Short mmCIF file of C-alpha atoms and ligand atoms in Angstrom, two decimals:
data_model
loop_
_atom_site.label_atom_id
_atom_site.label_comp_id
_atom_site.label_asym_id
_atom_site.label_seq_id
_atom_site.Cartn_x
_atom_site.Cartn_y
_atom_site.Cartn_z
CA MET A 1 20.54 -67.77 2.65
CA LYS A 2 18.70 -71.03 2.34
CA VAL A 3 17.37 -70.96 -1.22
CA GLY A 4 15.04 -73.37 -3.00
CA PHE A 5 15.28 -73.20 -6.81
CA ILE A 6 12.57 -74.75 -8.97
CA GLY A 7 13.06 -74.87 -12.75
CA LEU A 8 16.67 -75.51 -13.72
CA GLY A 9 16.43 -75.00 -17.47
CA ASN A 10 18.44 -72.71 -19.74
CA MET A 11 17.94 -69.75 -17.42
CA GLY A 12 17.39 -71.33 -13.99
CA ALA A 13 20.48 -73.58 -14.02
CA PRO A 14 23.05 -70.78 -14.38
CA MET A 15 21.13 -68.50 -11.99
CA ALA A 16 21.10 -71.24 -9.32
CA ALA A 17 24.78 -71.97 -9.97
CA ASN A 18 25.68 -68.31 -9.42
CA LEU A 19 23.85 -68.26 -6.07
CA ALA A 20 25.63 -71.44 -4.96
CA ALA A 21 29.00 -70.09 -6.12
CA ALA A 22 28.40 -66.98 -4.00
CA GLY A 23 27.99 -69.17 -0.90
CA HIS A 24 24.22 -69.57 -0.63
CA ASP A 25 22.77 -72.95 0.32
CA VAL A 26 20.83 -73.94 -2.82
CA VAL A 27 18.46 -76.89 -3.11
CA GLY A 28 17.10 -77.37 -6.61
CA PHE A 29 14.28 -79.25 -8.28
CA ASP A 30 13.39 -79.74 -11.91
CA LEU A 31 11.29 -82.40 -13.62
CA ALA A 32 14.00 -82.94 -16.23
CA ALA A 33 17.30 -81.33 -15.30
CA PRO A 34 20.01 -82.60 -12.90
CA SER A 35 20.96 -80.85 -9.65
CA PRO A 36 22.20 -77.27 -9.74
CA ASP A 37 25.98 -76.76 -9.95
CA GLY A 38 27.22 -76.36 -6.39
CA GLY A 39 23.82 -77.21 -4.86
CA SER A 40 21.83 -80.28 -3.89
CA THR A 41 18.67 -81.83 -5.31
CA ALA A 42 15.25 -82.20 -3.73
CA SER A 43 12.93 -85.04 -4.65
CA SER A 44 9.86 -82.82 -5.16
CA VAL A 45 8.87 -79.18 -5.48
CA ALA A 46 7.52 -79.23 -1.92
CA GLU A 47 10.84 -80.53 -0.57
CA ALA A 48 12.72 -77.82 -2.48
CA ALA A 49 10.48 -75.23 -0.79
CA HIS A 50 10.50 -76.63 2.75
CA ALA A 51 12.41 -74.56 5.38
CA ARG A 52 13.89 -72.24 2.73
CA GLU A 53 14.15 -68.48 3.28
CA VAL A 54 13.62 -67.81 -0.42
CA VAL A 55 12.07 -70.06 -3.06
CA ILE A 56 12.82 -69.04 -6.64
CA THR A 57 10.83 -70.38 -9.59
CA MET A 58 12.02 -70.15 -13.22
CA LEU A 59 9.32 -71.96 -15.20
CA PRO A 60 7.92 -71.97 -18.75
CA ASP A 61 4.47 -70.41 -18.26
CA GLY A 62 1.65 -69.26 -16.00
CA ALA A 63 -0.21 -72.59 -15.88
CA ILE A 64 2.91 -74.41 -14.69
CA LEU A 65 3.66 -71.64 -12.21
CA ARG A 66 0.14 -71.92 -10.75
CA ALA A 67 0.51 -75.72 -10.41
CA VAL A 68 3.91 -75.44 -8.73
CA ALA A 69 2.67 -72.62 -6.47
CA ALA A 70 -0.22 -74.80 -5.29
CA ASP A 71 2.32 -77.43 -4.21
CA ILE A 72 4.84 -75.16 -2.51
CA ILE A 73 2.89 -72.40 -0.78
CA GLY A 74 1.79 -74.73 2.04
CA ALA A 75 5.31 -76.14 2.38
CA MET A 76 7.01 -72.77 2.91
CA ASP A 77 7.74 -71.12 6.28
CA LYS A 78 5.81 -67.95 7.19
CA GLY A 79 7.83 -64.87 6.27
CA ALA A 80 9.76 -66.67 3.52
CA VAL A 81 9.84 -65.10 0.05
CA PHE A 82 8.27 -66.70 -3.01
CA LEU A 83 10.27 -65.14 -5.84
CA ASP A 84 9.01 -65.98 -9.33
CA CYS A 85 11.45 -65.00 -12.09
CA SER A 86 9.57 -66.69 -14.96
CA THR A 87 7.86 -64.66 -17.67
CA VAL A 88 4.14 -65.33 -17.22
CA ASP A 89 0.81 -63.55 -17.68
CA VAL A 90 0.08 -60.71 -15.28
CA GLU A 91 -3.06 -62.44 -14.02
CA SER A 92 -1.22 -65.62 -12.97
CA ALA A 93 1.50 -63.56 -11.30
CA ARG A 94 -1.10 -61.64 -9.28
CA ALA A 95 -3.12 -64.76 -8.40
CA VAL A 96 -0.09 -66.69 -7.16
CA ALA A 97 1.16 -63.70 -5.14
CA ALA A 98 -2.26 -63.24 -3.51
CA ASP A 99 -2.34 -66.93 -2.47
CA ALA A 100 1.18 -66.65 -1.04
CA VAL A 101 0.50 -63.43 0.87
CA ALA A 102 -2.75 -64.89 2.28
CA VAL A 103 -0.74 -67.51 4.22
CA GLY A 104 1.91 -65.10 5.50
CA LEU A 105 4.55 -65.35 2.78
CA LEU A 106 6.22 -62.48 0.95
CA ALA A 107 5.74 -62.69 -2.82
CA LEU A 108 7.51 -61.06 -5.75
CA ASP A 109 7.20 -61.45 -9.49
CA ALA A 110 10.58 -60.58 -10.96
CA PRO A 111 10.95 -61.52 -14.61
CA VAL A 112 14.30 -60.89 -16.20
CA SER A 113 15.89 -59.55 -19.31
CA GLY A 114 19.36 -60.48 -20.46
CA GLY A 115 18.83 -64.02 -21.73
CA VAL A 116 21.00 -67.06 -21.12
CA GLY A 117 24.17 -64.98 -21.51
CA GLY A 118 23.04 -62.62 -18.76
CA ALA A 119 21.95 -65.51 -16.54
CA THR A 120 25.37 -67.14 -16.90
CA ALA A 121 27.36 -63.93 -16.42
CA GLY A 122 25.16 -62.75 -13.51
CA THR A 123 24.21 -59.60 -15.40
CA LEU A 124 20.42 -59.96 -15.67
CA THR A 125 18.02 -57.07 -15.18
CA PHE A 126 15.16 -57.88 -12.79
CA MET A 127 11.85 -56.01 -12.90
CA ALA A 128 10.02 -56.74 -9.69
CA GLY A 129 6.46 -56.41 -8.41
CA GLY A 130 5.52 -56.94 -4.77
CA SER A 131 6.12 -55.55 -1.30
CA ASP A 132 9.11 -53.47 -0.18
CA ALA A 133 9.84 -56.07 2.51
CA GLY A 134 10.08 -58.85 -0.08
CA PHE A 135 12.18 -56.74 -2.43
CA ASP A 136 14.61 -55.76 0.33
CA LYS A 137 14.99 -59.35 1.50
CA VAL A 138 15.96 -60.72 -1.92
CA SER A 139 18.02 -57.74 -3.08
CA PRO A 140 21.32 -59.46 -2.16
CA LEU A 141 20.30 -62.34 -4.46
CA PHE A 142 19.42 -59.93 -7.28
CA ASP A 143 22.91 -58.45 -6.85
CA ILE A 144 24.47 -61.86 -7.51
CA MET A 145 22.24 -62.96 -10.39
CA GLY A 146 22.03 -59.56 -12.04
CA GLN A 147 23.37 -56.10 -12.51
CA LYS A 148 20.15 -54.19 -11.93
CA ALA A 149 16.83 -54.67 -10.15
CA VAL A 150 13.98 -52.20 -10.52
CA HIS A 151 11.10 -52.32 -8.05
CA CYS A 152 8.14 -51.57 -10.31
CA GLY A 153 5.38 -51.47 -7.68
CA ALA A 154 2.73 -53.95 -6.59
CA SER A 155 2.41 -57.64 -7.56
CA GLY A 156 2.23 -58.19 -11.30
CA ASN A 157 3.99 -54.94 -12.15
CA GLY A 158 7.25 -56.77 -12.89
CA GLN A 159 5.43 -58.82 -15.53
CA ALA A 160 3.72 -55.66 -16.81
CA ALA A 161 7.10 -53.97 -17.29
CA LYS A 162 8.54 -57.03 -19.01
CA ILE A 163 5.75 -57.42 -21.58
CA CYS A 164 5.59 -53.69 -22.32
CA ASN A 165 9.35 -53.70 -22.93
CA ASN A 166 9.17 -56.77 -25.15
CA MET A 167 6.19 -55.43 -27.10
CA ILE A 168 8.37 -52.42 -27.96
CA LEU A 169 11.26 -54.75 -28.78
CA GLY A 170 9.20 -56.98 -31.11
CA ALA A 171 7.61 -54.10 -33.01
CA THR A 172 10.93 -52.25 -33.26
CA MET A 173 12.74 -55.30 -34.59
CA ILE A 174 10.12 -55.78 -37.28
CA VAL A 175 10.28 -52.17 -38.48
CA THR A 176 14.10 -52.21 -38.39
CA CYS A 177 14.10 -55.34 -40.58
CA GLU A 178 11.50 -54.04 -43.00
CA ALA A 179 13.46 -50.79 -43.34
CA PHE A 180 16.64 -52.73 -44.24
CA ALA A 181 14.71 -54.77 -46.82
CA LEU A 182 13.22 -51.57 -48.27
CA ALA A 183 16.67 -49.94 -48.37
CA ASP A 184 18.01 -53.00 -50.26
CA LYS A 185 15.34 -52.60 -52.90
CA LEU A 186 16.03 -48.86 -53.16
CA GLY A 187 19.73 -49.58 -53.78
CA LEU A 188 20.96 -48.19 -50.45
CA GLU A 189 23.93 -50.07 -48.98
CA ARG A 190 23.22 -51.61 -45.59
CA GLN A 191 26.35 -50.11 -44.04
CA LYS A 192 25.28 -46.61 -45.18
CA MET A 193 21.81 -47.23 -43.84
CA PHE A 194 23.31 -48.22 -40.47
CA ASP A 195 25.68 -45.23 -40.44
CA VAL A 196 22.77 -42.85 -40.92
CA VAL A 197 20.04 -44.46 -38.81
CA SER A 198 22.25 -45.42 -35.86
CA THR A 199 23.06 -41.73 -35.38
CA SER A 200 19.68 -40.31 -36.44
CA SER A 201 16.20 -40.26 -35.02
CA GLY A 202 15.44 -43.82 -36.21
CA TYR A 203 18.06 -45.27 -33.89
CA SER A 204 17.06 -48.02 -31.47
CA TRP A 205 18.48 -50.95 -29.54
CA THR A 206 17.54 -53.25 -32.43
CA MET A 207 19.53 -51.11 -34.87
CA ASN A 208 22.46 -49.97 -32.76
CA VAL A 209 23.13 -52.95 -30.49
CA TYR A 210 21.46 -55.98 -32.09
CA CYS A 211 21.59 -55.06 -35.76
CA PRO A 212 19.69 -57.67 -37.85
CA ALA A 213 21.95 -57.16 -40.90
CA PRO A 214 24.99 -59.49 -41.00
CA GLY A 215 28.35 -57.72 -41.07
CA VAL A 216 26.85 -54.41 -40.01
CA GLY A 217 27.11 -52.85 -36.54
CA PRO A 218 28.33 -54.71 -33.45
CA ASN A 219 28.50 -58.50 -33.43
CA SER A 220 24.96 -59.94 -33.15
CA PRO A 221 23.08 -63.21 -33.92
CA ALA A 222 22.83 -62.01 -37.56
CA ASP A 223 26.59 -62.59 -37.73
CA ASN A 224 26.09 -66.14 -36.55
CA GLY A 225 23.49 -67.41 -39.03
CA TYR A 226 20.66 -66.09 -36.84
CA GLU A 227 21.29 -68.66 -34.10
CA PRO A 228 19.51 -67.36 -31.01
CA GLY A 229 20.17 -65.10 -29.10
CA PHE A 230 16.59 -64.50 -28.28
CA SER A 231 14.45 -66.92 -30.22
CA THR A 232 11.39 -66.11 -32.32
CA ASP A 233 9.47 -68.57 -30.12
CA LEU A 234 10.19 -66.59 -26.93
CA MET A 235 9.45 -63.32 -28.72
CA LEU A 236 6.09 -64.73 -29.79
CA LYS A 237 5.39 -65.93 -26.25
CA ASP A 238 6.03 -62.45 -24.84
CA LEU A 239 4.03 -60.69 -27.58
CA ARG A 240 1.09 -62.98 -26.90
CA LEU A 241 1.34 -62.18 -23.20
CA SER A 242 1.27 -58.48 -24.08
CA GLN A 243 -1.92 -58.95 -26.11
CA GLN A 244 -3.52 -61.09 -23.39
CA ALA A 245 -2.78 -58.33 -20.89
CA ALA A 246 -3.99 -55.62 -23.28
CA ALA A 247 -7.27 -57.47 -23.83
CA GLY A 248 -7.69 -57.85 -20.07
CA VAL A 249 -7.57 -54.09 -19.47
CA ASP A 250 -9.07 -52.93 -22.80
CA ALA A 251 -5.86 -51.24 -24.02
CA ASP A 252 -5.56 -50.42 -27.73
CA THR A 253 -2.19 -51.79 -28.95
CA PRO A 254 -2.39 -51.93 -32.76
CA LEU A 255 1.36 -52.25 -33.37
CA GLY A 256 1.73 -54.84 -30.61
CA GLN A 257 -1.11 -56.76 -32.24
CA ALA A 258 0.47 -56.51 -35.69
CA ALA A 259 3.88 -57.61 -34.32
CA THR A 260 2.23 -60.61 -32.67
CA ALA A 261 0.59 -61.58 -35.97
CA GLN A 262 3.90 -61.26 -37.86
CA TYR A 263 5.84 -63.46 -35.41
CA GLU A 264 2.94 -65.92 -35.27
CA LYS A 265 3.11 -66.36 -39.03
CA PHE A 266 6.90 -66.57 -39.04
CA VAL A 267 7.05 -69.18 -36.26
CA GLU A 268 3.98 -71.26 -37.02
CA ARG A 269 3.57 -71.12 -40.80
CA GLU A 270 7.06 -70.28 -42.10
CA ASP A 271 10.64 -71.21 -41.15
CA GLY A 272 11.09 -68.92 -38.14
CA ARG A 273 10.91 -71.45 -35.30
CA GLY A 274 14.16 -71.82 -33.37
CA ARG A 275 15.86 -68.90 -35.14
CA ASP A 276 16.85 -65.62 -33.59
CA PHE A 277 14.06 -63.04 -33.62
CA SER A 278 16.16 -60.79 -35.87
CA ALA A 279 15.78 -63.39 -38.67
CA MET A 280 12.81 -61.23 -39.69
CA LEU A 281 15.31 -59.52 -42.03
CA PRO A 282 15.95 -62.51 -44.35
CA ARG A 283 12.18 -63.08 -44.18
CA PHE A 284 11.41 -59.58 -45.48
CA GLU A 285 14.19 -59.80 -48.11
CA LYS A 286 12.21 -62.54 -49.85
CA ARG A 287 8.85 -60.78 -49.69
CA GLY A 288 7.03 -58.29 -51.83
CA ARG A 289 3.97 -56.19 -51.05
CA SER A 290 1.57 -58.93 -52.10
CA SER A 291 3.30 -61.87 -50.35
P1 NAD B 1 13.51 -73.89 -20.12
O1 NAD B 1 12.40 -74.59 -20.82
O2 NAD B 1 14.91 -74.11 -20.54
O3 NAD B 1 13.42 -74.22 -18.53
C1 NAD B 1 12.24 -74.43 -17.83
C2 NAD B 1 12.49 -75.60 -16.89
O4 NAD B 1 11.33 -75.78 -16.06
C3 NAD B 1 12.73 -76.92 -17.61
O5 NAD B 1 14.01 -77.44 -17.24
C4 NAD B 1 11.57 -77.82 -17.15
O6 NAD B 1 11.94 -79.18 -16.98
C5 NAD B 1 11.22 -77.17 -15.82
N1 NAD B 1 9.87 -77.50 -15.37
C6 NAD B 1 8.74 -77.47 -16.10
N2 NAD B 1 7.69 -77.82 -15.31
C7 NAD B 1 8.20 -78.04 -14.08
C8 NAD B 1 7.63 -78.43 -12.83
N3 NAD B 1 6.32 -78.65 -12.70
N4 NAD B 1 8.45 -78.59 -11.77
C9 NAD B 1 9.78 -78.37 -11.89
N5 NAD B 1 10.39 -78.00 -13.04
C10 NAD B 1 9.60 -77.84 -14.12
O7 NAD B 1 13.13 -72.33 -20.17
P2 NAD B 1 14.12 -71.08 -19.91
O8 NAD B 1 14.68 -70.64 -21.19
O9 NAD B 1 15.00 -71.42 -18.75
O10 NAD B 1 13.04 -69.99 -19.48
C11 NAD B 1 12.45 -69.97 -18.18
C12 NAD B 1 11.61 -68.71 -18.06
O11 NAD B 1 12.43 -67.57 -18.28
C13 NAD B 1 10.49 -68.63 -19.09
O12 NAD B 1 9.34 -68.09 -18.46
C14 NAD B 1 11.04 -67.70 -20.16
O13 NAD B 1 10.03 -66.99 -20.85
C15 NAD B 1 11.87 -66.76 -19.30
N6 NAD B 1 12.98 -66.10 -20.03
C16 NAD B 1 13.78 -66.81 -20.85
C17 NAD B 1 14.83 -66.16 -21.51
C18 NAD B 1 15.75 -66.93 -22.44
O14 NAD B 1 16.50 -66.29 -23.18
N7 NAD B 1 15.76 -68.26 -22.41
C19 NAD B 1 15.03 -64.79 -21.34
C20 NAD B 1 14.21 -64.09 -20.46
C21 NAD B 1 13.18 -64.76 -19.80
#
């Protein structure tokens, strides 16, 4: 396929490289990054979108997505697919898709999970919102860039799935870390705590797969000085998106709100920025009930 790829950062660059390596004709554009491995470079977003069957965007946020969409929608051929894989607010995803569909394009929001490792290995999970026709057309590309793609329904539902998942992830990581810190103070060895919880009803992905305690459970960022991994900054971004979405539909999300406040404090007022999101454990170790 003729693919345009806009946003060749930590995630976009390896995703574009995997498409090119699989034989697709990839033209890339990024304000800062060089051309995609195996592909060529356009001189503007509009040029990267012109005469492409699929245009993929992998951008930092909804405002940037809206600006890029305004430049590319008119440059794309009717029937082409505008595939946004960024994590953005549901409202921006729906607005951009509506503009694209209004001029005869197919539009999908398909944020990912799996991080830079998954992008590089081609093992991402895509959660997609948009039409069946759009989903079917880009499925062969999902198969190259990822291991799984779930069609979640109409436009915006991919973003909805992503922020609901990450709201669970953020809140679960916090409670896993606070439980380890409590166990420490109660004199319970971390390994014993893991042995019990990982096979009991408190088990979770954050305990069993991504354990925040160094030297316990499978290898994780905790074993590497809390280098990300998945950074606190991105966790905070996704938690804020969850609260923005919750406010927009009047959903009561007290734990999501509390998790957002905890990561906000950690990133903006403490030393959390740039660390893995599981570094909540050393944070709780140092705290008492009145800190
Ligand atoms: P990044 O900052 O590394 O890459 C974004 C790229 O977009 C940059 O290279 C930047 O130069 C480019 N860009 C910004 N404005 C542009 C414009 N107007 N035109 C063209 N290019 C422009 O970010 P990333 O880590 O690659 O993340 C991209 C998206 O994927 C984000 O929405 C993020 O939330 C999401 N995501 C990231 C991860 C992760 O682990 N990094 C995991 C899942 C989802």
